[in-house]
Short mmCIF file of C-alpha atoms in Angstrom, two decimals:
data_model
loop_
_atom_site.label_atom_id
_atom_site.label_comp_id
_atom_site.label_asym_id
_atom_site.label_seq_id
_atom_site.Cartn_x
_atom_site.Cartn_y
_atom_site.Cartn_z
CA MET X 345 2.03 -0.14 29.39
CA SER X 346 0.59 -2.98 27.35
CA ASP X 347 0.73 -6.51 28.73
CA TYR X 348 2.08 -8.44 25.76
CA VAL X 349 5.73 -9.42 25.35
CA ASN X 350 5.80 -9.99 21.62
CA ALA X 351 4.30 -7.55 19.18
CA LEU X 352 4.03 -10.41 16.73
CA GLU X 353 3.97 -14.16 17.29
CA ILE X 354 3.83 -16.64 14.45
CA ASN X 355 3.48 -20.34 15.20
CA GLY X 356 3.47 -23.14 12.66
CA LEU X 357 2.30 -20.99 9.78
CA THR X 358 1.74 -23.11 6.67
CA LYS X 359 0.45 -21.98 3.33
CA LYS X 360 0.48 -24.30 0.36
CA TYR X 361 0.63 -23.15 -3.24
CA ASP X 362 1.18 -25.16 -6.34
CA GLY X 363 4.99 -25.35 -6.45
CA PHE X 364 5.66 -23.48 -3.21
CA THR X 365 4.91 -24.10 0.44
CA LEU X 366 5.38 -21.76 3.33
CA ASP X 367 6.29 -24.52 5.70
CA ASN X 368 5.66 -24.37 9.44
CA VAL X 369 6.99 -20.84 9.86
CA SER X 370 7.42 -19.71 13.46
CA PHE X 371 9.07 -16.63 14.89
CA ASN X 372 8.37 -13.74 17.27
CA VAL X 373 8.98 -10.02 17.07
CA GLN X 374 9.63 -8.77 20.57
CA LYS X 375 7.92 -5.57 21.65
CA GLY X 376 10.26 -2.59 21.27
CA SER X 377 12.55 -4.35 18.80
CA ILE X 378 13.22 -4.46 15.11
CA MET X 379 13.37 -7.79 13.38
CA GLY X 380 15.00 -8.28 10.02
CA PHE X 381 13.20 -10.82 7.91
CA ILE X 382 15.79 -12.00 5.44
CA GLY X 383 15.51 -14.16 2.39
CA GLN X 384 16.10 -14.13 -1.31
CA ASN X 385 13.34 -13.26 -3.77
CA GLY X 386 10.61 -15.88 -3.72
CA SER X 387 11.68 -17.29 -0.35
CA GLY X 388 8.32 -16.61 1.30
CA LYS X 389 8.80 -13.21 2.95
CA SER X 390 5.91 -11.48 1.20
CA THR X 391 3.66 -14.52 1.64
CA THR X 392 4.35 -14.44 5.37
CA ILE X 393 3.58 -10.72 5.50
CA LYS X 394 0.35 -11.20 3.54
CA ALA X 395 -0.64 -13.90 6.01
CA ILE X 396 0.11 -11.59 8.95
CA LEU X 397 -2.09 -8.92 7.38
CA ASN X 398 -4.78 -11.53 6.63
CA ILE X 399 -4.59 -10.71 2.94
CA ILE X 400 -4.22 -14.41 2.22
CA GLY X 401 -5.74 -17.35 4.03
CA VAL X 402 -3.43 -20.00 5.48
CA ASN X 403 -3.63 -23.77 5.70
CA SER X 404 -2.59 -23.93 9.34
CA GLY X 405 -0.82 -21.99 12.03
CA GLU X 406 -1.49 -19.20 14.44
CA ILE X 407 -0.63 -15.53 14.28
CA LYS X 408 -0.93 -13.22 17.25
CA ILE X 409 -0.52 -9.48 17.00
CA PHE X 410 -0.14 -7.59 20.29
CA GLY X 411 -1.15 -10.90 21.94
CA LYS X 412 -4.43 -11.07 20.02
CA ASP X 413 -5.54 -13.45 17.31
CA HIS X 414 -4.93 -11.74 13.97
CA ILE X 415 -8.30 -12.84 12.56
CA LYS X 416 -10.59 -12.57 15.58
CA SER X 417 -9.27 -9.12 16.43
CA GLU X 418 -8.37 -8.20 12.87
CA TYR X 419 -9.77 -4.67 12.66
CA GLU X 420 -8.83 -3.80 16.22
CA VAL X 421 -5.17 -4.70 15.74
CA LYS X 422 -5.00 -3.14 12.30
CA GLU X 423 -5.61 0.27 13.88
CA ASP X 424 -2.15 -0.15 15.39
CA ILE X 425 -0.35 -1.63 12.40
CA ALA X 426 1.27 0.20 9.53
CA ALA X 427 2.23 -1.72 6.42
CA VAL X 428 4.79 -0.27 4.04
CA PHE X 429 5.13 -1.93 0.67
CA ASP X 430 7.85 -1.70 -1.95
CA GLU X 431 5.58 0.46 -4.08
CA LEU X 432 3.41 3.46 -3.22
CA PRO X 433 -0.19 2.23 -3.02
CA PHE X 434 -1.68 5.47 -4.29
CA HIS X 435 -2.23 6.38 -7.92
CA ASP X 436 0.22 8.82 -9.48
CA ILE X 437 -2.42 11.56 -9.84
CA PHE X 438 -2.68 12.12 -6.08
CA THR X 439 -0.80 14.78 -4.15
CA ALA X 440 0.49 14.43 -0.59
CA VAL X 441 -2.41 16.62 0.58
CA GLN X 442 -4.95 14.35 -1.10
CA ILE X 443 -3.27 11.28 0.36
CA GLU X 444 -3.68 12.86 3.80
CA LYS X 445 -7.45 12.96 3.22
CA ILE X 446 -7.52 9.33 2.13
CA MET X 447 -5.49 8.25 5.16
CA ARG X 448 -7.72 10.28 7.47
CA GLY X 449 -10.63 8.19 6.24
CA LEU X 450 -8.85 4.96 7.07
CA TYR X 451 -7.54 5.39 10.62
CA LYS X 452 -9.24 6.60 13.81
CA ASN X 453 -5.94 7.79 15.24
CA TRP X 454 -4.79 9.64 12.18
CA ASN X 455 -2.64 12.61 13.13
CA LYS X 456 -2.69 15.23 10.39
CA ASP X 457 -0.12 17.50 12.08
CA GLN X 458 2.34 14.68 12.48
CA TYR X 459 1.94 13.72 8.82
CA PHE X 460 2.62 17.24 7.61
CA ALA X 461 5.55 17.54 10.04
CA TYR X 462 7.05 14.42 8.43
CA LEU X 463 6.45 15.88 4.96
CA ASP X 464 8.33 19.02 5.99
CA ARG X 465 11.10 17.01 7.57
CA PHE X 466 11.52 14.93 4.42
CA SER X 467 11.20 18.08 2.24
CA LEU X 468 8.34 16.49 0.34
CA PRO X 469 6.18 18.86 -1.70
CA ARG X 470 2.56 18.92 -0.59
CA LYS X 471 0.84 19.77 -3.86
CA LYS X 472 2.97 17.97 -6.41
CA LYS X 473 1.53 14.80 -7.93
CA VAL X 474 3.25 11.74 -6.50
CA GLY X 475 3.77 10.45 -10.03
CA GLN X 476 6.50 13.08 -10.30
CA PHE X 477 8.21 11.90 -7.09
CA SER X 478 11.43 9.88 -7.16
CA LYS X 479 11.37 6.35 -5.69
CA GLY X 480 13.02 7.67 -2.53
CA MET X 481 10.43 10.43 -2.16
CA LYS X 482 7.61 7.94 -2.64
CA MET X 483 9.04 5.71 0.04
CA LYS X 484 9.45 8.65 2.45
CA LEU X 485 5.86 9.62 1.77
CA GLN X 486 4.71 6.11 2.51
CA ILE X 487 6.70 6.10 5.74
CA ALA X 488 5.30 9.52 6.70
CA ALA X 489 1.80 8.08 6.26
CA ALA X 490 2.71 4.90 8.12
CA LEU X 491 4.06 6.76 11.13
CA SER X 492 1.18 9.22 11.44
CA HIS X 493 -1.54 7.09 12.95
CA GLY X 494 0.18 5.91 16.10
CA ALA X 495 1.03 2.46 14.77
CA ARG X 496 2.78 0.23 17.29
CA LEU X 497 3.92 -2.31 14.71
CA LEU X 498 5.48 -1.31 11.44
CA ILE X 499 5.58 -4.03 8.79
CA MET X 500 7.90 -3.28 5.90
CA ASP X 501 7.82 -5.50 2.84
CA GLU X 502 11.01 -4.90 0.85
CA ALA X 503 10.49 -1.21 1.44
CA THR X 504 14.12 -0.15 1.12
CA THR X 505 14.75 -2.11 -2.06
CA GLY X 506 15.86 0.10 -4.93
CA LEU X 507 16.63 3.11 -2.74
CA ASP X 508 19.99 4.81 -2.77
CA PRO X 509 22.19 4.48 0.35
CA VAL X 510 21.57 8.08 1.48
CA VAL X 511 17.80 7.66 1.51
CA ARG X 512 18.11 4.22 3.11
CA ASN X 513 20.21 5.70 5.88
CA GLU X 514 17.71 8.50 6.42
CA ILE X 515 14.94 5.93 6.70
CA LEU X 516 16.94 3.82 9.13
CA ASP X 517 17.43 6.93 11.29
CA ILE X 518 13.68 7.42 11.38
CA PHE X 519 13.23 3.83 12.48
CA HIS X 520 15.75 4.37 15.27
CA GLU X 521 13.69 7.33 16.41
CA TYR X 522 10.46 5.36 16.12
CA LEU X 523 11.92 2.65 18.34
CA GLN X 524 12.75 5.13 21.07
CA ASP X 525 9.22 4.43 22.22
CA GLU X 526 9.52 0.94 23.66
CA GLU X 527 5.94 0.12 22.72
CA ASN X 528 6.87 0.27 19.03
CA SER X 529 8.21 -2.62 16.99
CA ILE X 530 9.25 -3.22 13.39
CA LEU X 531 9.25 -6.25 11.14
CA MET X 532 11.41 -5.38 8.18
CA SER X 533 11.63 -7.81 5.31
CA SER X 534 14.54 -7.27 3.00
CA HIS X 535 17.18 -8.98 0.99
CA ILE X 536 19.48 -5.98 1.54
CA THR X 537 21.19 -7.35 4.60
CA SER X 538 23.51 -4.38 5.11
CA ASP X 539 20.52 -2.33 6.35
CA LEU X 540 19.61 -5.04 8.81
CA ASP X 541 23.23 -5.39 9.92
CA LYS X 542 22.96 -1.78 11.05
CA ILE X 543 19.56 -1.69 12.65
CA ALA X 544 18.07 -5.09 13.47
CA ASP X 545 17.88 -6.44 17.02
CA SER X 546 16.89 -9.87 15.83
CA VAL X 547 16.77 -11.60 12.49
CA THR X 548 14.86 -14.42 10.86
CA PHE X 549 16.23 -16.13 7.78
CA ILE X 550 13.78 -17.78 5.43
CA ASP X 551 14.55 -19.86 2.37
CA LYS X 552 12.21 -21.84 0.12
CA GLY X 553 9.40 -21.27 2.57
CA LYS X 554 11.25 -22.61 5.59
CA ILE X 555 12.80 -20.77 8.50
CA LEU X 556 16.53 -21.39 8.56
CA LEU X 557 17.44 -19.34 11.60
CA THR X 558 15.76 -16.98 13.97
CA GLY X 559 17.11 -15.16 16.99
CA TYR X 560 19.04 -12.16 18.23
CA LYS X 561 21.24 -10.74 15.51
CA ASP X 562 24.28 -10.39 17.77
CA GLU X 563 24.02 -13.97 18.96
CA ILE X 564 23.68 -15.25 15.40
CA LEU X 565 26.68 -13.21 14.31
CA GLU X 566 28.67 -14.37 17.31
CA ASN X 567 27.84 -18.03 16.80
CA HIS X 568 28.66 -18.08 13.11
CA ALA X 569 32.12 -17.73 11.69
CA VAL X 570 33.92 -18.27 8.44
CA ILE X 571 37.02 -20.43 8.31
CA LYS X 572 39.31 -19.51 5.45
CA CYS X 573 41.60 -22.44 4.86
CA SER X 574 43.24 -24.66 2.29
CA LYS X 575 41.29 -27.39 0.60
CA ALA X 576 43.29 -29.95 2.55
CA ASP X 577 42.31 -28.32 5.86
CA TYR X 578 38.73 -28.15 4.70
CA GLU X 579 38.70 -31.87 3.99
CA LYS X 580 39.68 -32.47 7.62
CA LEU X 581 36.66 -30.58 8.96
CA ASP X 582 33.72 -32.52 10.34
CA LYS X 583 31.03 -31.64 7.81
CA ALA X 584 28.41 -31.71 10.54
CA ASP X 585 30.00 -28.53 11.92
CA VAL X 586 29.78 -26.78 8.57
CA VAL X 587 26.78 -24.97 7.12
CA SER X 588 28.31 -24.98 3.66
CA ALA X 589 31.61 -24.14 2.04
CA ARG X 590 32.62 -21.94 -0.86
CA LEU X 591 35.44 -23.53 -2.78
CA ASN X 592 37.78 -21.71 -5.12
CA ASP X 593 41.13 -22.34 -6.79
CA PHE X 594 43.05 -21.11 -3.76
CA GLY X 595 41.23 -22.86 -0.96
CA ALA X 596 37.94 -22.91 0.86
CA GLU X 597 35.73 -20.70 2.97
CA ALA X 598 33.58 -22.73 5.30
CA MET X 599 30.89 -21.37 7.57
CA VAL X 600 30.43 -22.93 10.99
CA PHE X 601 27.34 -22.34 13.08
CA ASP X 602 28.95 -22.97 16.49
CA ARG X 603 32.05 -20.87 16.61
CA GLU X 604 33.11 -21.81 20.17
CA ASN X 605 32.79 -25.50 19.56
CA ALA X 606 34.60 -25.23 16.22
CA LYS X 607 37.41 -23.19 17.80
CA LYS X 608 37.96 -25.96 20.31
CA LYS X 609 37.89 -28.65 17.62
CA TYR X 610 40.09 -26.82 15.14
CA PRO X 611 42.41 -24.60 17.19
CA SER X 612 44.90 -24.16 14.38
CA LEU X 613 42.41 -22.55 12.03
CA ALA X 614 41.53 -18.86 11.84
CA PHE X 615 37.90 -17.85 12.39
CA ASP X 616 36.64 -14.68 10.75
CA SER X 617 33.58 -12.77 11.84
CA THR X 618 30.76 -12.85 9.38
CA THR X 619 27.86 -10.72 8.18
CA LEU X 620 24.17 -11.38 7.69
CA GLU X 621 24.74 -11.43 3.94
CA GLU X 622 27.35 -14.17 4.23
CA ILE X 623 25.14 -16.15 6.58
CA MET X 624 22.31 -15.90 4.07
CA LEU X 625 24.59 -17.01 1.22
CA PHE X 626 26.03 -19.98 3.09
CA TYR X 627 22.62 -21.13 4.31
CA VAL X 628 20.97 -20.75 0.92
CA ASN X 629 23.68 -23.01 -0.50
CA ARG X 630 23.60 -25.47 2.37
CA GLU X 631 21.97 -28.21 0.32
CA LYS X 632 24.89 -28.21 -2.09
CA LYS X 633 27.22 -28.18 0.92
CA GLU X 634 30.07 -27.16 -1.42
CA TRP X 635 29.65 -24.38 -3.92
CA LYS X 636 31.69 -21.99 -5.97
CA MET Y 813 -3.20 11.29 19.40
CA CYS Y 814 -5.97 13.18 17.72
CA ARG Y 815 -9.31 11.49 17.37
CA ASN Y 816 -11.95 13.64 15.81
CA SER Y 817 -15.33 13.05 14.30
CA GLU Y 818 -13.99 13.80 10.84
CA ASN Y 819 -11.69 10.78 11.04
CA GLN Y 820 -12.92 7.68 9.24
CA SER Y 821 -15.90 9.57 7.87
CA PHE Y 822 -17.67 8.08 4.91
CA SER Y 823 -16.96 11.06 2.70
CA LEU Y 824 -13.24 10.48 3.18
CA LEU Y 825 -13.56 6.82 2.29
CA VAL Y 826 -15.23 7.87 -0.95
CA TYR Y 827 -12.73 10.66 -1.56
CA ARG Y 828 -10.20 8.44 -3.39
CA SER Y 829 -12.82 7.05 -5.79
CA LEU Y 830 -14.19 10.52 -6.33
CA VAL Y 831 -10.78 11.92 -7.28
CA LEU Y 832 -10.06 8.96 -9.55
CA SER Y 833 -13.49 9.17 -11.19
CA ARG Y 834 -13.98 12.91 -11.28
CA LYS Y 835 -13.23 13.21 -15.00
CA SER Y 836 -15.70 10.52 -15.98
CA LEU Y 837 -18.22 11.95 -13.49
CA ILE Y 838 -17.93 15.46 -14.95
CA ILE Y 839 -18.07 14.13 -18.53
CA SER Y 840 -21.14 12.00 -17.68
CA ILE Y 841 -22.96 14.94 -16.09
CA LEU Y 842 -22.11 17.29 -18.96
CA THR Y 843 -23.13 14.68 -21.55
CA VAL Y 844 -26.44 13.96 -19.86
CA MET Y 845 -27.15 17.67 -19.37
CA SER Y 846 -26.35 18.40 -23.03
CA LEU Y 847 -28.48 15.51 -24.28
CA THR Y 848 -31.36 16.49 -21.99
CA ALA Y 849 -31.15 20.07 -23.25
CA MET Y 850 -30.99 18.84 -26.86
CA PHE Y 851 -34.03 16.57 -26.48
CA LEU Y 852 -35.96 19.40 -24.81
CA LEU Y 853 -35.05 21.74 -27.67
CA ILE Y 854 -36.20 19.19 -30.25
CA LEU Y 855 -39.38 18.71 -28.22
CA LEU Y 856 -39.86 22.48 -28.15
CA SER Y 857 -39.32 22.65 -31.88
CA ALA Y 858 -41.72 19.75 -32.48
CA GLU Y 859 -44.32 21.42 -30.30
CA LYS Y 860 -43.95 25.10 -31.12
CA GLY Y 861 -41.02 25.62 -33.48
CA ASN Y 862 -39.80 24.80 -36.96
CA ILE Y 863 -40.41 21.04 -36.79
CA ALA Y 864 -44.07 21.68 -35.94
CA LYS Y 865 -44.28 24.43 -38.56
CA TYR Y 866 -42.83 22.46 -41.46
CA SER Y 867 -44.13 19.01 -40.60
CA THR Y 868 -46.76 17.81 -43.00
CA ASP Y 869 -47.55 14.51 -41.34
CA ALA Y 870 -49.29 14.71 -37.93
CA ASN Y 871 -48.43 11.09 -37.19
CA ASN Y 872 -44.73 11.70 -37.86
CA LEU Y 873 -44.81 14.72 -35.58
CA LYS Y 874 -46.48 12.70 -32.83
CA ASN Y 875 -43.87 9.99 -33.24
CA THR Y 876 -41.04 12.54 -33.06
CA ILE Y 877 -42.42 13.90 -29.79
CA GLU Y 878 -42.75 10.37 -28.36
CA VAL Y 879 -39.23 9.37 -29.40
CA MET Y 880 -37.79 12.57 -27.87
CA ARG Y 881 -39.73 11.88 -24.67
CA ILE Y 882 -38.35 8.36 -24.41
CA ALA Y 883 -34.82 9.44 -25.25
CA GLY Y 884 -34.88 12.44 -22.92
CA GLN Y 885 -36.34 10.51 -20.06
CA PHE Y 886 -34.06 7.50 -20.20
CA THR Y 887 -30.77 9.10 -21.29
CA PRO Y 888 -29.73 10.04 -17.71
CA LEU Y 889 -29.69 6.32 -16.91
CA LEU Y 890 -26.73 5.92 -19.25
CA MET Y 891 -24.66 7.37 -16.42
CA LEU Y 892 -25.08 4.12 -14.54
CA MET Y 893 -23.02 2.36 -17.20
CA ALA Y 894 -19.95 3.86 -15.51
CA VAL Y 895 -20.70 2.13 -12.19
CA PRO Y 896 -18.72 -1.11 -12.76
CA GLU Y 897 -15.71 1.09 -13.53
CA PHE Y 898 -15.55 2.18 -9.87
CA PHE Y 899 -15.15 -1.41 -8.82
CA SER Y 900 -12.44 -2.21 -11.34
CA GLN Y 901 -10.33 0.73 -10.04
CA ASP Y 902 -9.10 -1.36 -7.12
CA TYR Y 903 -8.04 -4.25 -9.29
CA GLY Y 904 -5.80 -2.16 -11.52
CA ARG Y 905 -3.44 -1.49 -8.63
CA THR Y 906 -2.59 -4.60 -6.62
CA VAL Y 907 -0.54 -2.75 -4.02
CA TRP Y 908 -3.52 -0.51 -3.18
CA ARG Y 909 -5.64 -3.61 -2.62
CA TYR Y 910 -3.01 -5.03 -0.28
CA PHE Y 911 -2.58 -1.69 1.45
CA LYS Y 912 -6.31 -1.29 1.98
CA LYS Y 913 -6.50 -4.75 3.50
CA SER Y 914 -3.77 -3.75 5.93
CA THR Y 915 -6.01 -0.96 7.26
CA PRO Y 916 -8.76 -1.27 9.88
CA VAL Y 917 -11.60 -0.47 7.47
CA THR Y 918 -14.14 -3.30 7.71
CA PRO Y 919 -15.49 -5.07 4.60
CA PHE Y 920 -18.99 -3.65 5.13
CA ARG Y 921 -17.68 -0.09 5.43
CA THR Y 922 -15.54 -0.61 2.36
CA ALA Y 923 -18.45 -2.03 0.37
CA ALA Y 924 -20.76 0.77 1.48
CA SER Y 925 -18.17 3.32 0.43
CA TYR Y 926 -17.88 1.60 -2.98
CA TYR Y 927 -21.60 2.21 -3.50
CA MET Y 928 -21.59 5.87 -2.53
CA LEU Y 929 -20.66 7.05 -6.01
CA PRO Y 930 -23.22 4.82 -7.79
CA ILE Y 931 -25.86 6.20 -5.41
CA ILE Y 932 -24.73 9.74 -6.25
CA TYR Y 933 -25.04 8.78 -9.95
CA VAL Y 934 -28.59 7.54 -9.38
CA ILE Y 935 -29.49 10.77 -7.59
CA ILE Y 936 -28.08 12.84 -10.46
CA ALA Y 937 -29.96 10.64 -12.95
CA VAL Y 938 -33.23 11.12 -11.01
CA VAL Y 939 -32.68 14.89 -10.94
CA MET Y 940 -31.98 14.97 -14.68
CA MET Y 941 -35.07 12.83 -15.40
CA ALA Y 942 -37.14 15.18 -13.26
CA VAL Y 943 -35.68 18.21 -15.05
CA PHE Y 944 -36.60 16.64 -18.39
CA MET Y 945 -40.15 15.85 -17.28
CA LEU Y 946 -40.56 19.38 -15.94
CA GLY Y 947 -39.26 20.81 -19.23
CA ASP Y 948 -41.60 18.51 -21.11
CA TYR Y 949 -44.52 19.73 -19.01
CA LEU Y 950 -43.60 23.40 -19.55
CA ILE Y 951 -43.28 22.87 -23.32
CA THR Y 952 -46.24 20.59 -24.01
CA GLY Y 953 -48.45 21.44 -21.06
CA GLU Y 954 -49.17 17.74 -20.59
CA ALA Y 955 -49.29 16.77 -16.91
CA ILE Y 956 -46.76 14.20 -15.74
CA GLY Y 957 -48.88 11.21 -14.88
CA LYS Y 958 -48.08 8.30 -12.61
CA GLY Y 959 -47.56 6.17 -15.73
CA ARG Y 960 -44.49 8.14 -16.76
CA ILE Y 961 -43.09 8.07 -13.25
CA ALA Y 962 -43.70 4.32 -13.15
CA ILE Y 963 -41.94 3.64 -16.43
CA SER Y 964 -39.03 5.85 -15.36
CA LEU Y 965 -38.76 3.91 -12.13
CA LEU Y 966 -38.91 0.62 -14.01
CA ALA Y 967 -36.10 1.74 -16.28
CA MET Y 968 -34.19 2.89 -13.20
CA LEU Y 969 -34.75 -0.47 -11.51
CA ILE Y 970 -33.45 -2.35 -14.55
CA SER Y 971 -30.45 -0.01 -14.88
CA VAL Y 972 -29.55 -0.25 -11.19
CA PHE Y 973 -29.90 -4.03 -11.30
CA SER Y 974 -27.68 -4.24 -14.38
CA ALA Y 975 -25.05 -1.92 -12.83
CA VAL Y 976 -24.96 -3.87 -9.56
CA TYR Y 977 -25.02 -7.19 -11.41
CA VAL Y 978 -22.06 -6.32 -13.66
CA SER Y 979 -20.23 -4.80 -10.68
CA PHE Y 980 -20.66 -8.07 -8.79
CA PHE Y 981 -18.89 -9.95 -11.57
CA VAL Y 982 -16.18 -7.29 -11.79
CA GLN Y 983 -15.45 -7.98 -8.12
CA LEU Y 984 -15.87 -11.74 -8.45
CA PHE Y 985 -13.38 -11.94 -11.31
CA LYS Y 986 -11.15 -9.19 -9.89
CA GLY Y 987 -11.60 -6.79 -12.77
CA SER Y 988 -10.69 -9.26 -15.52
CA MET Y 989 -12.37 -9.47 -18.93
CA ALA Y 990 -14.20 -12.57 -17.72
CA ALA Y 991 -16.44 -10.23 -15.73
CA THR Y 992 -17.65 -8.48 -18.88
CA VAL Y 993 -18.14 -11.73 -20.79
CA VAL Y 994 -19.98 -13.57 -18.00
CA SER Y 995 -22.19 -10.64 -17.04
CA PHE Y 996 -23.04 -9.98 -20.69
CA PHE Y 997 -24.03 -13.56 -21.39
CA THR Y 998 -25.96 -14.07 -18.17
CA LEU Y 999 -27.76 -10.74 -18.44
CA MET Y 1000 -28.29 -10.15 -22.14
CA VAL Y 1001 -28.77 -13.66 -23.51
CA PRO Y 1002 -31.89 -14.41 -21.39
CA PHE Y 1003 -33.27 -11.04 -22.51
CA PHE Y 1004 -32.66 -11.81 -26.19
CA VAL Y 1005 -34.18 -15.28 -25.79
CA TRP Y 1006 -37.22 -13.76 -24.10
CA ASP Y 1007 -37.54 -11.13 -26.83
CA ILE Y 1008 -37.22 -13.69 -29.64
CA LYS Y 1009 -39.77 -15.99 -27.97
CA ARG Y 1010 -42.12 -13.06 -27.53
CA GLY Y 1011 -41.75 -12.22 -31.22
CA LEU Y 1012 -42.48 -15.82 -32.22
CA ASN Y 1013 -45.46 -16.15 -29.90
CA SER Y 1014 -47.02 -12.94 -31.21
CA ASN Y 1015 -46.95 -14.28 -34.79
CA GLY Y 1016 -44.80 -11.45 -36.02
CA ASN Y 1017 -46.78 -8.80 -34.21
CA ALA Y 1018 -44.25 -8.07 -31.49
CA ASN Y 1019 -45.19 -4.44 -31.06
CA ASN Y 1020 -47.98 -5.35 -28.68
CA LEU Y 1021 -45.63 -4.51 -25.78
CA SER Y 1022 -46.04 -0.73 -25.99
CA LEU Y 1023 -44.67 1.80 -23.50
CA ASP Y 1024 -48.25 2.72 -22.61
CA SER Y 1025 -49.11 -0.85 -21.71
CA ILE Y 1026 -45.90 -1.23 -19.69
CA SER Y 1027 -46.49 2.01 -17.80
CA GLU Y 1028 -50.08 0.98 -17.14
CA LYS Y 1029 -48.92 -2.36 -15.75
CA ALA Y 1030 -46.08 -0.79 -13.74
CA THR Y 1031 -48.09 2.03 -12.12
CA PRO Y 1032 -49.45 0.00 -9.18
CA TYR Y 1033 -45.92 -1.11 -8.35
CA ILE Y 1034 -44.35 2.33 -7.86
CA PRO Y 1035 -43.69 1.85 -4.11
CA LEU Y 1036 -42.38 -1.68 -4.72
CA MET Y 1037 -40.02 -0.45 -7.42
CA ILE Y 1038 -38.60 2.19 -5.06
CA ILE Y 1039 -38.09 -0.50 -2.40
CA GLY Y 1040 -36.57 -2.71 -5.11
CA ILE Y 1041 -33.96 -0.10 -6.05
CA VAL Y 1042 -32.99 0.35 -2.39
CA LEU Y 1043 -32.92 -3.42 -1.92
CA ILE Y 1044 -30.71 -3.99 -4.96
CA PHE Y 1045 -28.19 -1.49 -3.58
CA PHE Y 1046 -28.32 -3.16 -0.18
CA ILE Y 1047 -27.78 -6.62 -1.69
CA GLY Y 1048 -24.95 -5.16 -3.77
CA ILE Y 1049 -23.30 -3.80 -0.62
CA VAL Y 1050 -23.66 -7.13 1.20
CA LEU Y 1051 -22.24 -9.07 -1.77
CA SER Y 1052 -19.37 -6.58 -2.11
CA ALA Y 1053 -18.57 -6.92 1.59
CA MET Y 1054 -18.51 -10.71 1.23
CA LEU Y 1055 -16.27 -10.53 -1.82
CA TYR Y 1056 -13.99 -7.99 -0.14
CA LYS Y 1057 -13.63 -10.27 2.85
CA ARG Y 1058 -12.56 -13.08 0.55
CA ARG Y 1059 -8.83 -13.44 0.86
CA GLU Y 1060 -6.29 -13.50 -1.93
CA LYS Y 1061 -4.86 -16.83 -3.07
#
């Protein structure tokens, strides 16, 4: 058993670009769990992942992977990380067999048998050029490669984007299996929140480079609720209790972030459960407070 | 988990570049082999065949043999022109660059693997130059002196330097056109300036820099030139490792 609690720890990560700042980002991915990293396009998810992988330098902040500094122990920890991107990194002329040879050159713990077992399981042809693969096949191939070197942390950057629901479900099943080993963890960035609703243990919301929320998914879903009410009822709400509200011709939908407290304050109103997608929408629009 | 000696071997690190470059590698080898064979045939003809038989001017014949010698001996070095291409491969596919940086391969290992194919090219070029010189010896019966080896090594040194130099800029500018422009101007312009100055200083008699005089001057430096070629590759690897370590913006 390893002695770290969090597979990934990010503290005060800041990266400044012209026109965009990843601002003081902090969150942890607990060992043995899957964290959904949620945000709209351009919110800072990929920048955070590039910083974790030390692809980009940062202005300040600390990143620990398996309890070790991600720069000082860079090559040691990278043996146990697998990164899956939204696009297959290999040129279209390669076959799955050739990719196996490339991967074997990259990782000490590469397991050829496991890779080919995944190929068979996913019904991926071994000698067909990957340029002829569908997007779903390419993603499965990437996941087969990612899971065949004993990685203990899987980092997925928008990897399920553009895949059909059947393939996405298949991939989520594989992740479930992967997490059966409690030493394994996943950070999965996505703006498809339905996948994370199904699989994530914890979630982190990011918007415009800032962390909006981070914590256990169930707690976040329990704490948040949507009040569907008339505009008159909405006007009576203390706006400090409200994340933001969607107004329409028939009334208002307001999201509260402390359901229990709001229930006590507004006992006559009905509180609906919410989803990660709704939470994202209401938080993204929080600056407007009221939106349509 | 299987750990075997084959894992992370150098040959496997080079494998991707080899597959991506195999067409240009095969074409380069075939071109150089064909040109070498053609120059040897012309040399054979100039020595013992129709060119020798029908030539009326002994000076012209001598010049033809010299030109074929120069062409045949230096043509294999053209292969090194493909070297910067290996380095630009990584920049054409951003996601591969990101993926590779997510792996545990160290910058020095990566850089060394980048230079494996150029070193293979140099070895092939040396073999082809040796084949040409052997053919030349068999046809003309003239012994291969140290002078010819020296001038071949000098040409090799210049070619390797140019290849590594351009490759450095390809990496510095991440495969953009700026690499070609900057390396051309910084490499070729000083050469042109030197050549023009030399022409002016010689009062129009610029031919005083003959191959014979160069080979004579270069002969004592044969061991140094060999060390120089190795050193240029080593510096290239170190620079590549430093540039690879540089993080994206």
